[in-house]
Amino acid sequence: MSDAASHEQRLAAAAVHTLTASGVVWAFLALIAAVQGDWPLMFAWLGVALFVDGIDGPLARKVGINRVLPGWNGEILDLVVDYLTYVFIPAYAAVAGGLFPANFGLVGAAIICLSSAGFFAKRNQKSSDNYFVGFPAVWNLVLFYWMVFDSGPELVMASTIALGLLTFFPILFIHPVRVAKFRNVSLTVTMVSFVLALITVTQDLAPADWVKAGLAGALVYLIGVSLWRTLLGSGK
């Protein structure tokens, strides 16, 4: 029985790694859509990748993946997938979509890619209470808001510079799943946002005003909690 149980655990752990690795497939499909200029489809595939990224961590902890398969590093695998879906493809889409001011596309993409590489290389990406330390390179979400709210080139460039700089400052950003305080509210806001984003994608990134209001409200909540925690300081 013990050998059978150990075999089942290894299979479960391998399945979780496979789930995480599937992100490269969703990334490739998102890239194809981006090359074709099909932004709703691109975000649909990025949404699948985001969903997988949200569930593979809890599943990995549940199966004790580091203990069962110590020869495989799921964190590195996750970083590879995340850089593609959170950073590289959004940077390409921002340039291909003409979001940056004329002749500044490469500059904007370089800021996104380089600052994100810096964040991914940080040893201490999270605080003791699981807030991200510095802007956590979620450029897929930034790109989504840029396109949905039809941000002008100047605003896109300014926010790119600002967020790129904030990557290296001790500004705390909430992780809506891992942060314990306000978790129920944060998870509710996240779930509602996911539904609103799905509606937005099905409506060709031009949703009704009430959908935009909901997305804006979710953003205000996440930024507000992050600022509150930053101002609270390390004393908590």
mmCIF file of C-alpha atoms in Angstrom:
data_model
loop_
_atom_site.group_PDB
_atom_site.id
_atom_site.type_symbol
_atom_site.label_atom_id
_atom_site.label_comp_id
_atom_site.label_asym_id
_atom_site.label_seq_id
_atom_site.Cartn_x
_atom_site.Cartn_y
_atom_site.Cartn_z
ATOM 1 C CA MET A 1 0.000 0.000 0.000
ATOM 2 C CA SER A 2 2.799 2.439 0.856
ATOM 3 C CA ASP A 3 4.446 1.960 -2.569
ATOM 4 C CA ALA A 4 1.080 2.492 -4.302
ATOM 5 C CA ALA A 5 0.422 5.625 -2.268
ATOM 6 C CA SER A 6 3.895 6.982 -3.045
ATOM 7 C CA HIS A 7 3.315 6.297 -6.748
ATOM 8 C CA GLU A 8 -0.010 8.123 -6.617
ATOM 9 C CA GLN A 9 1.636 11.084 -4.910
ATOM 10 C CA ARG A 10 4.309 11.264 -7.604
ATOM 11 C CA LEU A 11 1.664 11.144 -10.315
ATOM 12 C CA ALA A 12 -0.308 13.915 -8.600
ATOM 13 C CA ALA A 13 2.826 16.044 -8.255
ATOM 14 C CA ALA A 14 3.775 15.434 -11.902
ATOM 15 C CA ALA A 15 0.255 16.427 -12.941
ATOM 16 C CA VAL A 16 0.620 19.742 -11.090
ATOM 17 C CA HIS A 17 3.965 20.432 -12.803
ATOM 18 C CA THR A 18 2.330 19.620 -16.136
ATOM 19 C CA LEU A 19 -0.482 22.032 -15.335
ATOM 20 C CA THR A 20 2.043 24.772 -14.598
ATOM 21 C CA ALA A 21 4.007 23.971 -17.772
ATOM 22 C CA SER A 22 0.821 24.212 -19.844
ATOM 23 C CA GLY A 23 1.159 27.958 -19.414
ATOM 24 C CA VAL A 24 3.692 28.006 -22.258
ATOM 25 C CA VAL A 25 1.002 26.610 -24.557
ATOM 26 C CA TRP A 26 -1.473 29.320 -23.564
ATOM 27 C CA ALA A 27 1.335 31.852 -23.983
ATOM 28 C CA PHE A 28 2.056 30.626 -27.512
ATOM 29 C CA LEU A 29 -1.619 30.822 -28.452
ATOM 30 C CA ALA A 30 -1.792 34.329 -26.969
ATOM 31 C CA LEU A 31 1.245 35.336 -29.023
ATOM 32 C CA ILE A 32 -0.349 34.065 -32.231
ATOM 33 C CA ALA A 33 -3.477 36.095 -31.450
ATOM 34 C CA ALA A 34 -1.330 39.157 -30.708
ATOM 35 C CA VAL A 35 0.531 38.832 -34.007
ATOM 36 C CA GLN A 36 -2.849 38.719 -35.732
ATOM 37 C CA GLY A 37 -4.012 41.774 -33.802
ATOM 38 C CA ASP A 38 -6.866 39.826 -32.199
ATOM 39 C CA TRP A 39 -6.653 41.429 -28.763
ATOM 40 C CA PRO A 40 -9.799 39.840 -27.244
ATOM 41 C CA LEU A 41 -8.537 36.367 -28.175
ATOM 42 C CA MET A 42 -5.102 37.224 -26.847
ATOM 43 C CA PHE A 43 -6.579 38.221 -23.506
ATOM 44 C CA ALA A 44 -8.722 35.092 -23.483
ATOM 45 C CA TRP A 45 -5.596 32.904 -23.695
ATOM 46 C CA LEU A 46 -3.768 35.089 -21.179
ATOM 47 C CA GLY A 47 -6.810 34.687 -18.928
ATOM 48 C CA VAL A 48 -6.501 30.909 -19.145
ATOM 49 C CA ALA A 49 -2.828 31.226 -18.208
ATOM 50 C CA LEU A 50 -3.735 33.517 -15.307
ATOM 51 C CA PHE A 51 -6.321 31.032 -14.053
ATOM 52 C CA VAL A 52 -3.772 28.201 -14.187
ATOM 53 C CA ASP A 53 -1.263 30.394 -12.348
ATOM 54 C CA GLY A 54 -3.841 31.026 -9.656
ATOM 55 C CA ILE A 55 -4.608 27.377 -8.931
ATOM 56 C CA ASP A 56 -1.296 25.572 -9.449
ATOM 57 C CA GLY A 57 0.292 26.993 -6.299
ATOM 58 C CA PRO A 58 -2.405 25.767 -3.886
ATOM 59 C CA LEU A 59 -2.432 22.406 -5.679
ATOM 60 C CA ALA A 60 1.354 22.140 -5.384
ATOM 61 C CA ARG A 61 1.216 22.792 -1.655
ATOM 62 C CA LYS A 62 -1.633 20.320 -1.243
ATOM 63 C CA VAL A 63 0.319 17.444 -2.842
ATOM 64 C CA GLY A 64 3.591 18.411 -1.139
ATOM 65 C CA ILE A 65 5.276 18.789 -4.469
ATOM 66 C CA ASN A 66 8.755 19.734 -3.198
ATOM 67 C CA ARG A 67 8.879 16.640 -1.003
ATOM 68 C CA VAL A 68 7.391 14.242 -3.551
ATOM 69 C CA LEU A 69 9.413 15.434 -6.574
ATOM 70 C CA PRO A 70 12.504 17.154 -5.126
ATOM 71 C CA GLY A 71 14.363 16.934 -8.447
ATOM 72 C CA TRP A 72 12.029 19.399 -10.153
ATOM 73 C CA ASN A 73 11.790 23.084 -9.268
ATOM 74 C CA GLY A 74 8.230 24.264 -9.748
ATOM 75 C CA GLU A 75 9.099 27.831 -8.753
ATOM 76 C CA ILE A 76 11.549 28.201 -11.641
ATOM 77 C CA LEU A 77 9.035 26.636 -14.020
ATOM 78 C CA ASP A 78 6.415 29.099 -12.799
ATOM 79 C CA LEU A 79 8.783 32.044 -13.346
ATOM 80 C CA VAL A 80 9.469 30.970 -16.933
ATOM 81 C CA VAL A 81 5.751 30.817 -17.697
ATOM 82 C CA ASP A 82 4.992 34.043 -15.835
ATOM 83 C CA TYR A 83 7.635 36.028 -17.705
ATOM 84 C CA LEU A 84 6.059 35.000 -20.996
ATOM 85 C CA THR A 85 2.446 35.686 -20.017
ATOM 86 C CA TYR A 86 2.873 38.604 -17.623
ATOM 87 C CA VAL A 87 5.669 40.463 -19.383
ATOM 88 C CA PHE A 88 6.936 39.422 -22.822
ATOM 89 C CA ILE A 89 3.641 39.011 -24.679
ATOM 90 C CA PRO A 90 2.075 42.170 -23.149
ATOM 91 C CA ALA A 91 5.208 44.129 -24.104
ATOM 92 C CA TYR A 92 4.913 42.890 -27.684
ATOM 93 C CA ALA A 93 1.178 43.629 -27.775
ATOM 94 C CA ALA A 94 1.700 47.167 -26.498
ATOM 95 C CA VAL A 95 4.165 47.829 -29.312
ATOM 96 C CA ALA A 96 2.178 46.027 -32.011
ATOM 97 C CA GLY A 97 -1.004 47.777 -30.907
ATOM 98 C CA GLY A 98 0.593 51.204 -31.202
ATOM 99 C CA LEU A 99 -0.051 52.089 -27.568
ATOM 100 C CA PHE A 100 3.213 53.971 -27.045
ATOM 101 C CA PRO A 101 3.988 57.362 -28.561
ATOM 102 C CA ALA A 102 5.412 57.236 -32.077
ATOM 103 C CA ASN A 103 9.029 56.009 -32.169
ATOM 104 C CA PHE A 104 8.942 55.102 -28.464
ATOM 105 C CA GLY A 105 7.626 51.561 -28.746
ATOM 106 C CA LEU A 106 11.016 49.930 -28.280
ATOM 107 C CA VAL A 107 11.759 52.183 -25.321
ATOM 108 C CA GLY A 108 8.488 51.235 -23.646
ATOM 109 C CA ALA A 109 8.985 47.537 -24.309
ATOM 110 C CA ALA A 110 12.544 47.711 -22.996
ATOM 111 C CA ILE A 111 11.347 49.309 -19.757
ATOM 112 C CA ILE A 112 8.722 46.595 -19.324
ATOM 113 C CA CYS A 113 11.077 43.699 -20.078
ATOM 114 C CA LEU A 114 14.123 44.955 -18.189
ATOM 115 C CA SER A 115 12.313 46.115 -15.050
ATOM 116 C CA SER A 116 10.391 42.852 -14.938
ATOM 117 C CA ALA A 117 13.580 40.829 -15.287
ATOM 118 C CA GLY A 118 14.857 42.752 -12.277
ATOM 119 C CA PHE A 119 11.754 41.888 -10.276
ATOM 120 C CA PHE A 120 11.889 38.211 -11.223
ATOM 121 C CA ALA A 121 15.534 38.078 -10.094
ATOM 122 C CA LYS A 122 14.806 39.498 -6.635
ATOM 123 C CA ARG A 123 15.429 37.053 -3.796
ATOM 124 C CA ASN A 124 12.840 38.670 -1.548
ATOM 125 C CA GLN A 125 9.838 39.338 -3.738
ATOM 126 C CA LYS A 126 7.324 39.249 -0.877
ATOM 127 C CA SER A 127 6.996 40.717 2.591
ATOM 128 C CA SER A 128 6.465 38.542 5.659
ATOM 129 C CA ASP A 129 2.704 38.895 5.185
ATOM 130 C CA ASN A 130 2.845 38.020 1.464
ATOM 131 C CA TYR A 131 2.583 41.465 -0.115
ATOM 132 C CA PHE A 132 4.744 41.940 -3.192
ATOM 133 C CA VAL A 133 7.680 44.274 -2.565
ATOM 134 C CA GLY A 134 7.762 46.537 -5.601
ATOM 135 C CA PHE A 135 5.483 46.477 -8.636
ATOM 136 C CA PRO A 136 5.078 42.744 -9.358
ATOM 137 C CA ALA A 137 5.362 42.953 -13.167
ATOM 138 C CA VAL A 138 1.679 42.238 -13.847
ATOM 139 C CA TRP A 139 1.858 43.919 -17.245
ATOM 140 C CA ASN A 140 -0.876 41.649 -18.618
ATOM 141 C CA LEU A 141 -3.332 43.394 -16.287
ATOM 142 C CA VAL A 142 -1.858 46.826 -17.021
ATOM 143 C CA LEU A 143 -2.205 46.198 -20.762
ATOM 144 C CA PHE A 144 -5.803 45.098 -20.246
ATOM 145 C CA TYR A 145 -6.675 48.364 -18.499
ATOM 146 C CA TRP A 146 -4.784 50.396 -21.098
ATOM 147 C CA MET A 147 -6.823 48.867 -23.907
ATOM 148 C CA VAL A 148 -10.216 48.766 -22.197
ATOM 149 C CA PHE A 149 -10.002 52.361 -21.027
ATOM 150 C CA ASP A 150 -8.425 53.497 -24.308
ATOM 151 C CA SER A 151 -5.445 55.149 -22.634
ATOM 152 C CA GLY A 152 -3.604 57.653 -24.772
ATOM 153 C CA PRO A 153 0.065 57.187 -25.760
ATOM 154 C CA GLU A 154 1.311 59.764 -23.264
ATOM 155 C CA LEU A 155 -0.493 58.093 -20.351
ATOM 156 C CA VAL A 156 0.745 54.672 -21.453
ATOM 157 C CA MET A 157 4.339 55.902 -21.591
ATOM 158 C CA ALA A 158 4.116 57.755 -18.277
ATOM 159 C CA SER A 159 2.588 54.789 -16.470
ATOM 160 C CA THR A 160 5.191 52.464 -17.991
ATOM 161 C CA ILE A 161 8.001 54.619 -16.625
ATOM 162 C CA ALA A 162 6.312 54.962 -13.236
ATOM 163 C CA LEU A 163 5.582 51.250 -12.819
ATOM 164 C CA GLY A 164 9.034 50.330 -14.094
ATOM 165 C CA LEU A 165 10.566 52.514 -11.382
ATOM 166 C CA LEU A 166 8.198 51.218 -8.708
ATOM 167 C CA THR A 167 9.543 47.733 -9.374
ATOM 168 C CA PHE A 168 12.659 48.730 -7.424
ATOM 169 C CA PHE A 169 11.040 50.711 -4.602
ATOM 170 C CA PRO A 170 9.737 49.248 -1.314
ATOM 171 C CA ILE A 171 6.125 49.869 -2.312
ATOM 172 C CA LEU A 172 3.917 46.954 -1.258
ATOM 173 C CA PHE A 173 1.347 45.480 -3.643
ATOM 174 C CA ILE A 174 -1.343 43.091 -2.485
ATOM 175 C CA HIS A 175 -1.412 39.447 -3.512
ATOM 176 C CA PRO A 176 -5.203 38.883 -3.432
ATOM 177 C CA VAL A 177 -4.856 35.147 -2.729
ATOM 178 C CA ARG A 178 -1.895 34.921 -0.366
ATOM 179 C CA VAL A 179 -2.467 38.003 1.829
ATOM 180 C CA ALA A 180 -4.504 36.950 4.870
ATOM 181 C CA LYS A 181 -5.894 40.345 5.864
ATOM 182 C CA PHE A 182 -9.033 41.236 3.912
ATOM 183 C CA ARG A 183 -8.681 37.901 2.076
ATOM 184 C CA ASN A 184 -12.426 37.283 1.775
ATOM 185 C CA VAL A 185 -12.965 40.753 0.344
ATOM 186 C CA SER A 186 -9.922 40.479 -1.907
ATOM 187 C CA LEU A 187 -10.988 37.103 -3.274
ATOM 188 C CA THR A 188 -14.496 38.409 -3.899
ATOM 189 C CA VAL A 189 -13.145 41.445 -5.735
ATOM 190 C CA THR A 190 -10.837 39.191 -7.757
ATOM 191 C CA MET A 191 -13.632 36.804 -8.727
ATOM 192 C CA VAL A 192 -15.952 39.641 -9.714
ATOM 193 C CA SER A 193 -13.133 41.225 -11.724
ATOM 194 C CA PHE A 194 -12.524 37.935 -13.512
ATOM 195 C CA VAL A 195 -16.186 37.778 -14.527
ATOM 196 C CA LEU A 196 -16.138 41.428 -15.651
ATOM 197 C CA ALA A 197 -12.964 40.787 -17.642
ATOM 198 C CA LEU A 198 -14.620 37.800 -19.307
ATOM 199 C CA ILE A 199 -17.590 39.983 -20.258
ATOM 200 C CA THR A 200 -15.165 42.590 -21.592
ATOM 201 C CA VAL A 201 -13.364 40.046 -23.766
ATOM 202 C CA THR A 202 -16.648 38.760 -25.211
ATOM 203 C CA GLN A 203 -17.610 42.357 -26.039
ATOM 204 C CA ASP A 204 -14.443 43.058 -28.035
ATOM 205 C CA LEU A 205 -12.854 45.093 -25.200
ATOM 206 C CA ALA A 206 -15.647 47.675 -25.443
ATOM 207 C CA PRO A 207 -17.972 46.780 -22.556
ATOM 208 C CA ALA A 208 -20.847 48.736 -21.096
ATOM 209 C CA ASP A 209 -20.116 51.556 -18.669
ATOM 210 C CA TRP A 210 -21.191 49.492 -15.654
ATOM 211 C CA VAL A 211 -18.563 46.880 -16.514
ATOM 212 C CA LYS A 212 -15.906 49.570 -16.784
ATOM 213 C CA ALA A 213 -17.054 51.014 -13.474
ATOM 214 C CA GLY A 214 -16.704 47.610 -11.839
ATOM 215 C CA LEU A 215 -13.211 47.123 -13.253
ATOM 216 C CA ALA A 216 -12.209 50.595 -12.109
ATOM 217 C CA GLY A 217 -13.613 49.927 -8.637
ATOM 218 C CA ALA A 218 -11.628 46.699 -8.353
ATOM 219 C CA LEU A 219 -8.459 48.536 -9.313
ATOM 220 C CA VAL A 220 -9.130 51.268 -6.753
ATOM 221 C CA TYR A 221 -9.615 48.619 -4.047
ATOM 222 C CA LEU A 222 -6.372 46.778 -4.861
ATOM 223 C CA ILE A 223 -4.345 49.985 -5.078
ATOM 224 C CA GLY A 224 -5.988 51.332 -1.913
ATOM 225 C CA VAL A 225 -5.135 48.268 0.174
ATOM 226 C CA SER A 226 -1.607 48.275 -1.222
ATOM 227 C CA LEU A 227 -1.088 51.933 -0.306
ATOM 228 C CA TRP A 228 -2.583 51.351 3.151
ATOM 229 C CA ARG A 229 -0.177 48.469 3.804
ATOM 230 C CA THR A 230 2.774 50.477 2.452
ATOM 231 C CA LEU A 231 2.004 53.447 4.699
ATOM 232 C CA LEU A 232 1.514 51.116 7.653
ATOM 233 C CA GLY A 233 5.176 50.160 7.320
ATOM 234 C CA SER A 234 7.062 47.142 8.565
ATOM 235 C CA GLY A 235 5.529 47.323 12.027
ATOM 236 C CA LYS A 236 2.142 46.073 10.744
#
